[in-house]
Structures are given as structure tokens and as C-alpha cells.
Tab-separated table of C-alpha atoms in Angstrom:
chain	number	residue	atom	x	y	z
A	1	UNK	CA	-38.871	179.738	22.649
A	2	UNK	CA	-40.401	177.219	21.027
A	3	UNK	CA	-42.627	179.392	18.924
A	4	UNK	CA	-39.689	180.764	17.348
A	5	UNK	CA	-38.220	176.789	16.755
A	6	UNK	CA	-41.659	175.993	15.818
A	7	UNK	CA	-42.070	178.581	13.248
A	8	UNK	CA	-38.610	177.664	11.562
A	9	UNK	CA	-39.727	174.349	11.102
A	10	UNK	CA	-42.816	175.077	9.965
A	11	UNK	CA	-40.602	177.119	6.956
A	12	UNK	CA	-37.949	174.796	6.269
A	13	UNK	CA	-40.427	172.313	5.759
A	14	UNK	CA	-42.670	174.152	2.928
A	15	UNK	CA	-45.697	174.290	5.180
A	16	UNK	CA	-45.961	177.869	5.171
A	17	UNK	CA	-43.742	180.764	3.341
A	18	UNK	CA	-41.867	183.305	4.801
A	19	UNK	CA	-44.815	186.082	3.835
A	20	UNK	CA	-47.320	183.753	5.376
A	21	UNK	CA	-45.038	183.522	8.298
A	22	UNK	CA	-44.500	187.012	8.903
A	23	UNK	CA	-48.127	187.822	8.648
A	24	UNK	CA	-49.059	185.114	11.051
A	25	UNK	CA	-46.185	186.239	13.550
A	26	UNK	CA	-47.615	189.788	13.365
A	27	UNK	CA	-51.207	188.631	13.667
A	28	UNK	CA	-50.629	186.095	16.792
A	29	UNK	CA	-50.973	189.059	19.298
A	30	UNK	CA	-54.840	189.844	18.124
A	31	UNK	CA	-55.249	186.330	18.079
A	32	UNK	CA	-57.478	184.261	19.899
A	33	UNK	CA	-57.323	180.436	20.981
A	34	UNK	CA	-60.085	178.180	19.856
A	35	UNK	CA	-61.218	175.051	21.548
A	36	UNK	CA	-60.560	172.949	18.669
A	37	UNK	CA	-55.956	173.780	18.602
A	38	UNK	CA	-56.571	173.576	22.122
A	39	UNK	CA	-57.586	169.948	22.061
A	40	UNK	CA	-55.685	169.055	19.224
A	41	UNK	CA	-52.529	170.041	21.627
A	42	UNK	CA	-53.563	167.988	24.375
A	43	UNK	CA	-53.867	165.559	22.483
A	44	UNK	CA	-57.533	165.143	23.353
A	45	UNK	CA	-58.809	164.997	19.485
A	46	UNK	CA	-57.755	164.472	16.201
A	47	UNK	CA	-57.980	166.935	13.182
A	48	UNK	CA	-60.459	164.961	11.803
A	49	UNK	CA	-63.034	164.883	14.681
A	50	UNK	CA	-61.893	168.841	15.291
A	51	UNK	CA	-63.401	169.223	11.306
A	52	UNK	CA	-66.239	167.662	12.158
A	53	UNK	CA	-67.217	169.411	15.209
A	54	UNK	CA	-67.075	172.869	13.161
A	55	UNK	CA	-69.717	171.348	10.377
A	56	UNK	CA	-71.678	170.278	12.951
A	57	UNK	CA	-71.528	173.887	14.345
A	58	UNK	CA	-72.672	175.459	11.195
A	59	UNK	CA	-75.763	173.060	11.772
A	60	UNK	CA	-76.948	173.187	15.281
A	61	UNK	CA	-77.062	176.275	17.591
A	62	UNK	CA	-74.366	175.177	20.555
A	63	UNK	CA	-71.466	175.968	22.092
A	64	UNK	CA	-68.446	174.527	20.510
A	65	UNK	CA	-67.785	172.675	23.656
A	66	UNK	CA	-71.121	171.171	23.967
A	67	UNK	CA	-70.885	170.126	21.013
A	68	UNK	CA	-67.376	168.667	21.118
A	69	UNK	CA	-69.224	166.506	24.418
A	70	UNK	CA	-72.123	165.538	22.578
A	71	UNK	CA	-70.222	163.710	19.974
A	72	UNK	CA	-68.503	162.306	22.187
A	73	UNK	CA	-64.653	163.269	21.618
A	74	UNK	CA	-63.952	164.986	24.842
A	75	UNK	CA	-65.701	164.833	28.764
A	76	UNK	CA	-66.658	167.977	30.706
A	77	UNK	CA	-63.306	167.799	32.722
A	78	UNK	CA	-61.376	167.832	29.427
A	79	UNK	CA	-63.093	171.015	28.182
A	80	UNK	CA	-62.580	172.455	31.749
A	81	UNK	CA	-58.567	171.736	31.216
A	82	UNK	CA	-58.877	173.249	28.214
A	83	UNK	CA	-60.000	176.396	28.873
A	84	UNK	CA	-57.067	176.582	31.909
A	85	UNK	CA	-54.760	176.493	29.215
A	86	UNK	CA	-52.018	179.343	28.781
A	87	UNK	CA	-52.183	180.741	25.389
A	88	UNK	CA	-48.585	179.730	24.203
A	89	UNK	CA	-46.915	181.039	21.703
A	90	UNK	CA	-46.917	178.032	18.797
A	91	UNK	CA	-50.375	177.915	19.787
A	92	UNK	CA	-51.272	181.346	19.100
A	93	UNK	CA	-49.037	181.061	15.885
A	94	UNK	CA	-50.802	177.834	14.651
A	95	UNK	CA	-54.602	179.358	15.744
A	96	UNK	CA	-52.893	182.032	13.456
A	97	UNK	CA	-51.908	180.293	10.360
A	98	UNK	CA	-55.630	178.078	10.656
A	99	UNK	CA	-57.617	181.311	10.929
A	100	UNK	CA	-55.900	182.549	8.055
A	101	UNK	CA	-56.418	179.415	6.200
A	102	UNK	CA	-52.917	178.459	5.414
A	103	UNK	CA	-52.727	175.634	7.119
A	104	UNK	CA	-56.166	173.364	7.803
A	105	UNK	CA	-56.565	171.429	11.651
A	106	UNK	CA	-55.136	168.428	10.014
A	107	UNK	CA	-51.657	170.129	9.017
A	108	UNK	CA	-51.057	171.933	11.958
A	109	UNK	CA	-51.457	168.364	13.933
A	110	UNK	CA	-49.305	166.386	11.768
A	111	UNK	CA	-46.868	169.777	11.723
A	112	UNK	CA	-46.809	169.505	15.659
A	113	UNK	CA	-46.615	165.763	15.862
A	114	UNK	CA	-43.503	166.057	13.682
A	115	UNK	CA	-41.848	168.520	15.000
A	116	UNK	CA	-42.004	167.134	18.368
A	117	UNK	CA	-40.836	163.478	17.427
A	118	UNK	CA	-38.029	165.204	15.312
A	119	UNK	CA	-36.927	167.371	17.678
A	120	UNK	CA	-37.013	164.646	20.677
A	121	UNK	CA	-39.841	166.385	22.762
A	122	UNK	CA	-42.101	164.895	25.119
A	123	UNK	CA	-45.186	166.381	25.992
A	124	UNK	CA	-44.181	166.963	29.464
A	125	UNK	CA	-41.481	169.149	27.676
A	126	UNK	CA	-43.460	171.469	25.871
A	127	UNK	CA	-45.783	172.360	28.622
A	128	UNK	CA	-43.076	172.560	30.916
A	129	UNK	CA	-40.426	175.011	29.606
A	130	UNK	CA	-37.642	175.930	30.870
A	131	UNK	CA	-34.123	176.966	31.142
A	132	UNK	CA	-32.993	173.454	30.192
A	133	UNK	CA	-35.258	172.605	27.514
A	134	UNK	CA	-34.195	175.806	26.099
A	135	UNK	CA	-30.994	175.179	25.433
A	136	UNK	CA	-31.392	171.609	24.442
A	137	UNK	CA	-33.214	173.005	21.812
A	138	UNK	CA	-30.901	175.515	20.544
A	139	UNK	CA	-28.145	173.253	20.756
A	140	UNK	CA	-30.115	171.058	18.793
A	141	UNK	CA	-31.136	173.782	16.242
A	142	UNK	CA	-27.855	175.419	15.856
A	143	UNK	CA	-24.752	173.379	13.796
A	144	UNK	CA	-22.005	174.435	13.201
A	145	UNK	CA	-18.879	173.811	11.224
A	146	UNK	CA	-16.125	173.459	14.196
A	147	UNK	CA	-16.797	171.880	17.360
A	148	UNK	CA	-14.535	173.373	19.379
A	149	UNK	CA	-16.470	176.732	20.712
A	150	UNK	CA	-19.860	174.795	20.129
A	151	UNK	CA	-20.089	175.712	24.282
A	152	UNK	CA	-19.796	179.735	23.828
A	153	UNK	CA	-21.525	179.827	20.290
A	154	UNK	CA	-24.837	177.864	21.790
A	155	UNK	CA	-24.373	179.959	24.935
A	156	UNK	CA	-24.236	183.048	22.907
A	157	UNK	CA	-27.029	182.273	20.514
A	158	UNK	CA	-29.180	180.760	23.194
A	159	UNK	CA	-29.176	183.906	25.389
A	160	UNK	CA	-29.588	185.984	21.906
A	161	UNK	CA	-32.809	184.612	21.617
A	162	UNK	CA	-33.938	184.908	25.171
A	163	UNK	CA	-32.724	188.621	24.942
A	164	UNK	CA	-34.534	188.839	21.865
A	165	UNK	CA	-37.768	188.041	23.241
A	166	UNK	CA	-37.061	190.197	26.135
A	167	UNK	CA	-35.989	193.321	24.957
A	168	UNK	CA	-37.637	193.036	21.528
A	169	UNK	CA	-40.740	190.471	21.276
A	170	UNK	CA	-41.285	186.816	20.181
A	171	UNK	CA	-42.842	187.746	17.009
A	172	UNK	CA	-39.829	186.025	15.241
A	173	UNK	CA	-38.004	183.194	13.336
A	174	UNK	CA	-34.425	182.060	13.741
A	175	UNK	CA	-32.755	180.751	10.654
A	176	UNK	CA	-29.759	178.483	10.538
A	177	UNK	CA	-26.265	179.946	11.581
A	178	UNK	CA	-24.831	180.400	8.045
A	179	UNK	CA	-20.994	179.801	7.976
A	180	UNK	CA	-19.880	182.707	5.580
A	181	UNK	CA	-16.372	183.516	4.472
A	182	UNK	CA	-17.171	185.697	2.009
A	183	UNK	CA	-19.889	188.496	2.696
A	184	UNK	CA	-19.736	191.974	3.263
A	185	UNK	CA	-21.764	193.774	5.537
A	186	UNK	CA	-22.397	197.115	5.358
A	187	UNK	CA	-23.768	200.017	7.735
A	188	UNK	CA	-23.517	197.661	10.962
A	189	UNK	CA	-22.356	197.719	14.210
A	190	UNK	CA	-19.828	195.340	15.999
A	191	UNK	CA	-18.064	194.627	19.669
A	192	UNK	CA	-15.191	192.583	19.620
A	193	UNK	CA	-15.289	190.307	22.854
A	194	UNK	CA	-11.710	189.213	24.534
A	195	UNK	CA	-10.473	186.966	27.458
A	196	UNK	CA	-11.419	183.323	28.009
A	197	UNK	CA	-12.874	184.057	24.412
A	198	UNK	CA	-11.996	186.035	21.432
A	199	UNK	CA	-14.477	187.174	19.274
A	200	UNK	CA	-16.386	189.338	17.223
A	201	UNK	CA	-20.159	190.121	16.974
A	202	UNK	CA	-22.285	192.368	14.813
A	203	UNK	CA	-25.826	193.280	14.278
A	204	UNK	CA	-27.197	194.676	11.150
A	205	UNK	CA	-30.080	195.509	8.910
A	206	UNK	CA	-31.510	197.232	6.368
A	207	UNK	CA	-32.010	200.630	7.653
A	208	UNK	CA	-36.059	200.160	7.627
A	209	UNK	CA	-36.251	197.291	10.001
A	210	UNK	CA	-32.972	198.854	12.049
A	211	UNK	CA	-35.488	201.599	12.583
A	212	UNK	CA	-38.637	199.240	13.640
A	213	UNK	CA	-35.940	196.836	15.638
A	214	UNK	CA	-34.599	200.208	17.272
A	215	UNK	CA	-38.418	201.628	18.559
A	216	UNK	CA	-38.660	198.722	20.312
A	217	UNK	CA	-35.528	198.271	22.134
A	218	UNK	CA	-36.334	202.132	22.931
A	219	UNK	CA	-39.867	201.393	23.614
A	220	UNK	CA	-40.314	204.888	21.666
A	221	UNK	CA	-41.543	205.717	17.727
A	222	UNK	CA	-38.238	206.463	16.031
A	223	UNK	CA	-38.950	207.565	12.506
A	224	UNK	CA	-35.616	207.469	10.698
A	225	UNK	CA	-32.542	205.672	10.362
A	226	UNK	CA	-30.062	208.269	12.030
A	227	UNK	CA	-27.523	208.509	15.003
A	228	UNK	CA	-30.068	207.938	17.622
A	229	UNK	CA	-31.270	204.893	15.850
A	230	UNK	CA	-27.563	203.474	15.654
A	231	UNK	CA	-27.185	204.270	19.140
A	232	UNK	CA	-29.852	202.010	20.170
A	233	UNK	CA	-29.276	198.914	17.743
A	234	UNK	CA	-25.404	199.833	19.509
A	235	UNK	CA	-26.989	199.956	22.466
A	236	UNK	CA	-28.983	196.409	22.218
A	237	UNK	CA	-25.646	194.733	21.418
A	238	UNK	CA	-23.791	196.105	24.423
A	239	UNK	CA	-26.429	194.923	26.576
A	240	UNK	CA	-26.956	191.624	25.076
A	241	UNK	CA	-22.661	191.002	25.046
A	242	UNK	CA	-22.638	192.718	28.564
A	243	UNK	CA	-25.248	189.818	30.111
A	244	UNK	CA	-23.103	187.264	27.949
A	245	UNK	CA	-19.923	188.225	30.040
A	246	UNK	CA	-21.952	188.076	33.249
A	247	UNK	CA	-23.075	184.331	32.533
A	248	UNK	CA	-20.092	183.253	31.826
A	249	UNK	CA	-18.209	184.677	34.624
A	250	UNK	CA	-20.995	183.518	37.065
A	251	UNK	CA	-21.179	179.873	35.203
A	252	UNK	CA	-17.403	179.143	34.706
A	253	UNK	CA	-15.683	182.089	36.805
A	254	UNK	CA	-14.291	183.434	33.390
A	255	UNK	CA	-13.702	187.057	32.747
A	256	UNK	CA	-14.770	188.133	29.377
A	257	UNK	CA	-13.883	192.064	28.348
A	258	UNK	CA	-15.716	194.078	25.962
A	259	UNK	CA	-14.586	196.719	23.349
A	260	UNK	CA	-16.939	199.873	22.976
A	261	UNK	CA	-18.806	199.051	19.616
A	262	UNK	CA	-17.629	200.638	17.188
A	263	UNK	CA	-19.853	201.672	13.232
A	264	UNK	CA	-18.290	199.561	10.351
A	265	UNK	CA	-19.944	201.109	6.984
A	266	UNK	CA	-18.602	198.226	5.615
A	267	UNK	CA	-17.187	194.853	7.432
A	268	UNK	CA	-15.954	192.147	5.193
A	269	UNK	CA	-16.517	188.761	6.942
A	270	UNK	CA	-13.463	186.827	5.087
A	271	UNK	CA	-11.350	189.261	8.103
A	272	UNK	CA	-12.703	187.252	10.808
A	273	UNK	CA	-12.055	183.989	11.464
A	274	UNK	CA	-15.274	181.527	11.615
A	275	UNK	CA	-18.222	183.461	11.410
A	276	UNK	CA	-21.343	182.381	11.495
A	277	UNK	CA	-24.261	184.775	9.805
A	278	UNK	CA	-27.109	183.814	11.872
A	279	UNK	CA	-30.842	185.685	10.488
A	280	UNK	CA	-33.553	186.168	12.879
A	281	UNK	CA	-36.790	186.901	11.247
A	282	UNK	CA	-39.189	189.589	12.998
A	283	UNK	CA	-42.448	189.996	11.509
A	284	UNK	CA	-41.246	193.715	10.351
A	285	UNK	CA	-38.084	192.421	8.672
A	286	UNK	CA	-34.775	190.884	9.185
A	287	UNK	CA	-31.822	191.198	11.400
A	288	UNK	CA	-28.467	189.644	11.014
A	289	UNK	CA	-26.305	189.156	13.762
A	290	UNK	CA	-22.637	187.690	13.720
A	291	UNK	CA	-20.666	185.501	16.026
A	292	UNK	CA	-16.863	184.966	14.992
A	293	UNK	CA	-15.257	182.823	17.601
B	1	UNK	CA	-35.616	213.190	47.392
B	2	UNK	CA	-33.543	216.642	47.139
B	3	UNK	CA	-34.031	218.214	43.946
B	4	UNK	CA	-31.268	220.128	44.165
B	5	UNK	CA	-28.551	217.085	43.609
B	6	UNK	CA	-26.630	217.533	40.775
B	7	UNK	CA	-25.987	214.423	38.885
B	8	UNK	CA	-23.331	213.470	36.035
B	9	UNK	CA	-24.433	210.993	33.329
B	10	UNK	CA	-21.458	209.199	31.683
B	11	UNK	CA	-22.651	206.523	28.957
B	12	UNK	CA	-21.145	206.373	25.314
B	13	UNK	CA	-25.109	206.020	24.408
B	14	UNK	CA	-27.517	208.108	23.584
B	15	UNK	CA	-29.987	205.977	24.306
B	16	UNK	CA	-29.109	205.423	28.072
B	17	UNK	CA	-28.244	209.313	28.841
B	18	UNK	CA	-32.135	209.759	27.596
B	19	UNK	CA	-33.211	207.132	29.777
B	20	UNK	CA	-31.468	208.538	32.592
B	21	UNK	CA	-32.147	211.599	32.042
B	22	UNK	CA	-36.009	211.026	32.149
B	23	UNK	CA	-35.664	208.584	35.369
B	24	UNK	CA	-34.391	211.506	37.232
B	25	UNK	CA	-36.220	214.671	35.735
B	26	UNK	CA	-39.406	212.157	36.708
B	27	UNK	CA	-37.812	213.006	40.343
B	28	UNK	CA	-38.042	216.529	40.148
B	29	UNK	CA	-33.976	216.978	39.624
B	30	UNK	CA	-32.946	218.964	37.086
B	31	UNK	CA	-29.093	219.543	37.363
B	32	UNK	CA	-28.414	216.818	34.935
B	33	UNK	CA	-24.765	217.126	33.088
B	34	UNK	CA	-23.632	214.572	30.621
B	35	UNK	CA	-20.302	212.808	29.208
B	36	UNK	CA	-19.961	210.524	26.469
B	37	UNK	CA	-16.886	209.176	27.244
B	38	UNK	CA	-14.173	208.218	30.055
B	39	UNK	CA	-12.181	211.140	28.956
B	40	UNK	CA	-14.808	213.643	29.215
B	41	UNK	CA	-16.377	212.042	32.618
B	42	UNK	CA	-13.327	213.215	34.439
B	43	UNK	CA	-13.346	216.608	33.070
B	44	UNK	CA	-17.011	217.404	33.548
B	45	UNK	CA	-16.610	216.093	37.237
B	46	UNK	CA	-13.907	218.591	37.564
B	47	UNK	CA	-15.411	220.867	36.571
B	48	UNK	CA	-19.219	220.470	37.803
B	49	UNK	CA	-18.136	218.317	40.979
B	50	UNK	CA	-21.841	217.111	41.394
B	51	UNK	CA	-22.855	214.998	43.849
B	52	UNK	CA	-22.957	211.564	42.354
B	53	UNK	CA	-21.984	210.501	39.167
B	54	UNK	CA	-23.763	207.109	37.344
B	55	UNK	CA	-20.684	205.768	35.208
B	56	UNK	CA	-20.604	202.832	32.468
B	57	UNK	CA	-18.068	200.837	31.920
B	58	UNK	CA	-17.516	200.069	28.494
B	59	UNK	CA	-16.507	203.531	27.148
B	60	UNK	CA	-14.446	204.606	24.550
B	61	UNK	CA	-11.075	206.846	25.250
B	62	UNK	CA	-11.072	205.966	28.733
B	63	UNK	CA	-13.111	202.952	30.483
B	64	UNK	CA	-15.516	203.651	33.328
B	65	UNK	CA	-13.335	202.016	35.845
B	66	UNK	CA	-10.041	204.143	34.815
B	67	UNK	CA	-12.352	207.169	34.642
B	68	UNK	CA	-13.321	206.076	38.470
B	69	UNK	CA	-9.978	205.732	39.687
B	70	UNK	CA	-9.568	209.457	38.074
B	71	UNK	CA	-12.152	211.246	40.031
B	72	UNK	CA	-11.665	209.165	43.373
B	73	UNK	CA	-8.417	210.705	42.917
B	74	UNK	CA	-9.378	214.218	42.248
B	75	UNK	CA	-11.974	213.671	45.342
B	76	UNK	CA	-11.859	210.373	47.919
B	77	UNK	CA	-15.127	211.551	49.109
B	78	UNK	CA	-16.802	211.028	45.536
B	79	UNK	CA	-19.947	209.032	45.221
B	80	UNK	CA	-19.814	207.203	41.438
B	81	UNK	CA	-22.370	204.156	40.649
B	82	UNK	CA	-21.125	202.131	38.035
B	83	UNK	CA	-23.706	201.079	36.372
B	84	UNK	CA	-23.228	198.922	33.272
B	85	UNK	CA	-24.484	195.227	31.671
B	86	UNK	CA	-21.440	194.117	32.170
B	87	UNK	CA	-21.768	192.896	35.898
B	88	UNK	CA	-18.981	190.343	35.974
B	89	UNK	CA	-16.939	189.200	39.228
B	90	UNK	CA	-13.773	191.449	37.725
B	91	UNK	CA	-15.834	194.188	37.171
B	92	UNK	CA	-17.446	194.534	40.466
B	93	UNK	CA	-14.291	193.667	42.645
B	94	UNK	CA	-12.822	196.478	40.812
B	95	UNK	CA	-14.987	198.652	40.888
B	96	UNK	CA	-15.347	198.199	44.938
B	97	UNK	CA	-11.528	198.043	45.168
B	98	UNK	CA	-11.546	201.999	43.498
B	99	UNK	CA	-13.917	203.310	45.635
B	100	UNK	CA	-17.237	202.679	43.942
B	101	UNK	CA	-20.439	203.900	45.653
B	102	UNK	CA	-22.481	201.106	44.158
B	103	UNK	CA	-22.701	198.835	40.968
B	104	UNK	CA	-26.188	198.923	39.050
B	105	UNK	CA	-26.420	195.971	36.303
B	106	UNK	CA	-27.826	197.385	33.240
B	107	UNK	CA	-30.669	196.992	31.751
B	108	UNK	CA	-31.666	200.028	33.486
B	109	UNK	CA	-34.635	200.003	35.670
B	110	UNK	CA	-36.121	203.014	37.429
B	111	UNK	CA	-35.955	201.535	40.556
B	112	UNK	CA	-32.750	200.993	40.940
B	113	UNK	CA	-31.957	204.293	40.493
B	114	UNK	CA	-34.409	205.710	42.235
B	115	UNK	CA	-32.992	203.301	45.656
B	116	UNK	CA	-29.767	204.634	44.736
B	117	UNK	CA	-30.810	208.470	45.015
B	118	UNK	CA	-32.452	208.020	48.507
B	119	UNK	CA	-29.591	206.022	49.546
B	120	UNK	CA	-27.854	209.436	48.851
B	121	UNK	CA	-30.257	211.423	50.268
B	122	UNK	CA	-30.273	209.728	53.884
């Protein structure tokens, strides 16, 4: 998950654009890791001495890692860690954005750096992910307006984005949860949500990226935006509100019931009471979904 | 596994009566009926009385677990597998309480149903 955080920040802070972003999310999979983000992750060299390494690569005929041990900025057991190293997803995504020269060595260390001090993350943290770490970091992403449902909105939003990745793939940003009162949606799909919590959800999109978002969910090529493709974006929704209902019955022995979903060709979000619009951005377009608690 | 079971689908999407539907014409079976509601489920059971029935829950006219208590009343002897994503404590209890043969928590994976099927077969 923190590829998708990481990727946000990298946004919201002008370092890359959302073109740039997209392209880079879409390239990650072809990607490979070079020594020099790997070291710069551990920690093990600077940007600087990572820059200087490749110049002295264009000179001499040497491994990268030879060299990096001849000058002297890492031992043999360093570059033996290194290449042990899983291939993480803000890795692959910075590799990514440096290959494509968006972002040099020395930006995607300072960007890293950054976000980790902002964002209260040790190192120990973002090697070791899990469960927990997750949803401190959605919490931490996510505000919101009212704090009394901030339990079953972060709940809801964190298991989103695990669902997402999941059923979908990680090639994607979350934006902020956008508190709208006056929108209209149109062509999407909702499930209203009732028991220990009322609510309202939706997903929609433009009917290009509904029909890339369905193919995947489907794991099948679906061509145009039509009943089938409805029925799987429907479909995604169910499932995703369905494993919501499970948590929190398991977690807090509440009983949550669902309405079938039902096709809204247009939903006007000043009916519901405190939604939040909250874009996730896949490298083949965006997807809204809505949480009104 | 017989081939010959006969086997009701009844899921408001499309999506899950084509993923069904290629889980168990992968095992050979080919008497595969469909309903696309609780309303419908009970009719189609009625009239096809096949010999297990995969139900969801969340369904429009008529919910999965009314559409249950339907057919265990039409035939005690029924064997319906809820199967749906949402696998809550309420959901199972009453679905055991009415008679269910077994619950299956979506997503869907082929080996569930597949257990479920020899589990029939034995």
C-alpha cells in the first residue's frame, strides 16, 4: 500500500504530474530494479555518490556493483543484501519515474526521506508491512469533515484499497476523500448499507475506464460499456461491501445488511447525507467511489 | 464427479452465473439452469428440482435466505449452498438454522466448489 500513498505524495507535492504518474504506474510492471534505488533505500548511499557511480560506469568496463565497492560506498555484504531485496512497489515506481527521467537519484531520495519523516515511518516500517501499518496510514491519509464515523469510513476506505489491489492491481493513486454536497453523478452504481451503520456507496466512471476497471475484475477483454460491463463494476461493489460486513461482524460482532445495488443514471450527492467523493487513480483512468455515512 | 447432476445458479449477476457456469462445465456437467433473482430461484427449483442449488444472498425481489426457506419448504431434503461475500455471523446462523447445505464466502474460487460437488457426490 504504500506505493499507492507514495505515489499521492509524490503528486500533491509537484514532483511528478498526474500524466507522468500514470505512465510510470503503467510502466512499473516491465520495470526493473537497479542497484543504485536499491541502495539509496537502504540507506546505504546517497544520490550523489549513486550519480557518480553511473559516470564512472560510462568510463570503466565493470559491474555496477564492483564499481559501487571500488569507490568505496558500499562492502560486498551490502551489495549481497541488496540484491535479496523484494522489488516493492514505490521502488519499482521510483526505478520508474528515474528511468524515465522525471525525477533524477537525488529527488527520488529527498522524495522518500520526506515522505517517510512526514508520514511518521520508520524504516523498520516500510520493510515490514503489514495489517497495522496499513491502516495507520490510511487513517493518516484520509480526513474527514466529522469525526464521528471516522472508525467505519477508515475501515471502509482501508479495505477499499486492499480490495483494490486484490481484485484489480496496484497500478494506482488514491486522492483525498472530497466532502461534496453538491455533485451529480451519473451512469453509476450504488448499495445502500444498513444496521450498526447506515450508508450509501457508489462506484463510477467514465464508461472507458468502467470498461478497462471491469476486464480486470472479470479477468476477461470486455470491449464495450454494456450490461455485462455494469454487472461486473456491480459486481466489484457487492463483493467489496459484502467483505466490509464480514469484518465488521467478525471485529465488533455487528450485523451490517446490504441492499441489491441498484443503476442510478443520475445520483445527486446533496440527497445523501455526508459524502465523501473519494478518486482512485489507475493508470487507465479514474474511478470514483462514494461513502455517505 | 457425476455429470449428470443438475445444478441451479441463483445470483442477480451476470458476472458470477458465467463464472459458475464455467467452474462446473470445466467438470463435465452440463445441466446448468439459472435465476436472477429470489423470486425466480424458487420457481425454477420447482420446476427443475435439480440436485443442488448455489444461492446468493443479496438478491433483489426475494433474498437468498427467504428464497431458502421457500424451497426447504417445497422439499426438506433440498441441498442449497449459499454462497455469497456477505459471510457475516447473522448470515451463516441463518442460513444453518433454514436448512442450508453449506455456506461458500464469495469471492468465488473453483475449489470451493469443486469440494462442494464431491461432497455431493459421496
Amino acid at each position: 500500500m504504500f506505493t499507492q500513498f507514495f505515489g499521492n505524495y509524490l503528486l500533491n507535492k509537484g514532483l511528478v504530474s498526474a500524466e507522468n504518474l500514470a505512465q510510470a504506474l503503467a510502466d512499473q510492471k516491465n520495470t526493473r530494479l537497479k542497484l543504485g534505488v536499491l541502495a539509496i533505500n537502504a540507506g546505504f548511499m546517497t544520490a550523489e555518490q549513486v550519480d557518480k557511480v553511473h559516470a564512472e560506469q560510462q568510463r570503466v568496463d565493470k559491474r555496477i556493483g564492483d564499481i559501487m565497492v571500488d569507490m568505496g560506498f558500499v562492502t560486498r555484504d551490502q551489495i549481497e543484501e541488496l540484491f535479496k531485496t523484494q522489488p516493492s512497489g514505490h521502488l519499482l515506481l521510483g526505478q520508474a519515474l528515474v528511468d524515465s527521467g522525471v525525477m533524477s537519484n537525488a529527488q527520488f531520495e529527498q522524495a522518500l526521506a520526506s515522505y517517510k519523516a512526514e508520514n511518521g515511518i520508520s524504516d523498520a516500517d516500510f520493510i515490514n508491512i503489514d495489517d497495522n501499518n496499513t491502516n495507520k496510514l490510511v487513517a493518516h491519509f484520509y480526513k474527514f469533515k466529522d469525526d464521528s464515523n471516522v472508525k467505519y469510513l477508515t475501515g471502509y476506505l482501508t479495505l477499499l484499497l486492499k480490495n483494490l489491489v486484490r481484485f484489480i492491481g496496484d497500478d494506482f493513486t488514491p486522492m483525498d476523500a472530497d466532502y461534496v454536497q453538491d455533485r451529480v453523478l451519473s451512469e453509476c452504481i450504488g448499495q445502500k448499507i444498513s444496521g450498526a451503520v447506515d450508508a450509501m456507496t457508489v462506484i463510477e466512471a467514465d464508461s472507458e475506464t468502467a470498461v478497462k476497471f471491469a476486464s480486470r475484475f472479470a479477468k476477461e477483454e470486455i470491449t464495450e460499456y454494456d450490461d455485462y460491463a455494469q454487472a461486473c463494476l456491480s459486481e466489484f461493489l457487492n463483493l467489496h461491501n459484502g467483505l466490509f460486513a464480514v469484518n465488521v461482524s467478525n471485529e465488533e460482532g455487528n450485523e451490517l445488511s446490504l441492499d441489491p445495488q441498484a443503476y442510478y443514471d443520475t445520483l445527486n450527492l446533496s440527497e445523501l447525507k455526508n459524502a465523501y467523493v473519494v478518486p482512485v487513480c489507475f493508470s487507465f483512468g479514474t474511478v470514483n467511489f462514494v461513502i455517505s455515512i | 464427479m457425476s455429470k449428470d447432476l443438475k445444478v441451479l445458479i441463483c445470483d442477480d449477476s451476470a458476472l458470477v452465473r458465467k463464472q459458475m457456469n464455467k467452474i462446473f462445465s470445466s467438470q463435465g456437467i452440463s445441466n446448468i439452469f439459472e435465476a436472477v433473482d429470489g423470486e425466480q430461484a424458487v420457481i425454477k427449483y420447482a420446476e427443475v428440482m435439480p440436485d443442488v442449488v448455489f444461492m446468493d444472498i443479496v438478491m433483489p425481489k426475494k433474498t437468498g435466505v427467504d428464497a431458502l426457506k421457500d424451497i426447504m419448504s417445497l422439499n426438506p431434503a433440498a441441498k442449497v449452498v449459499m454462497a455469497s461475500s456477505v459471510g457475516t455471523q447473522a448470515n451463516l446462523k441463518d442460513a444453518i438454522e433454514n436448512g442450508a447445505y453449506d455456506f461458500i464466502q464469495k469471492p468465488l474460487s473453483e475449489d470451493s466448489v469443486v469440494k462442494i460437488l464431491e461432497k455431493i457426490n459421496e
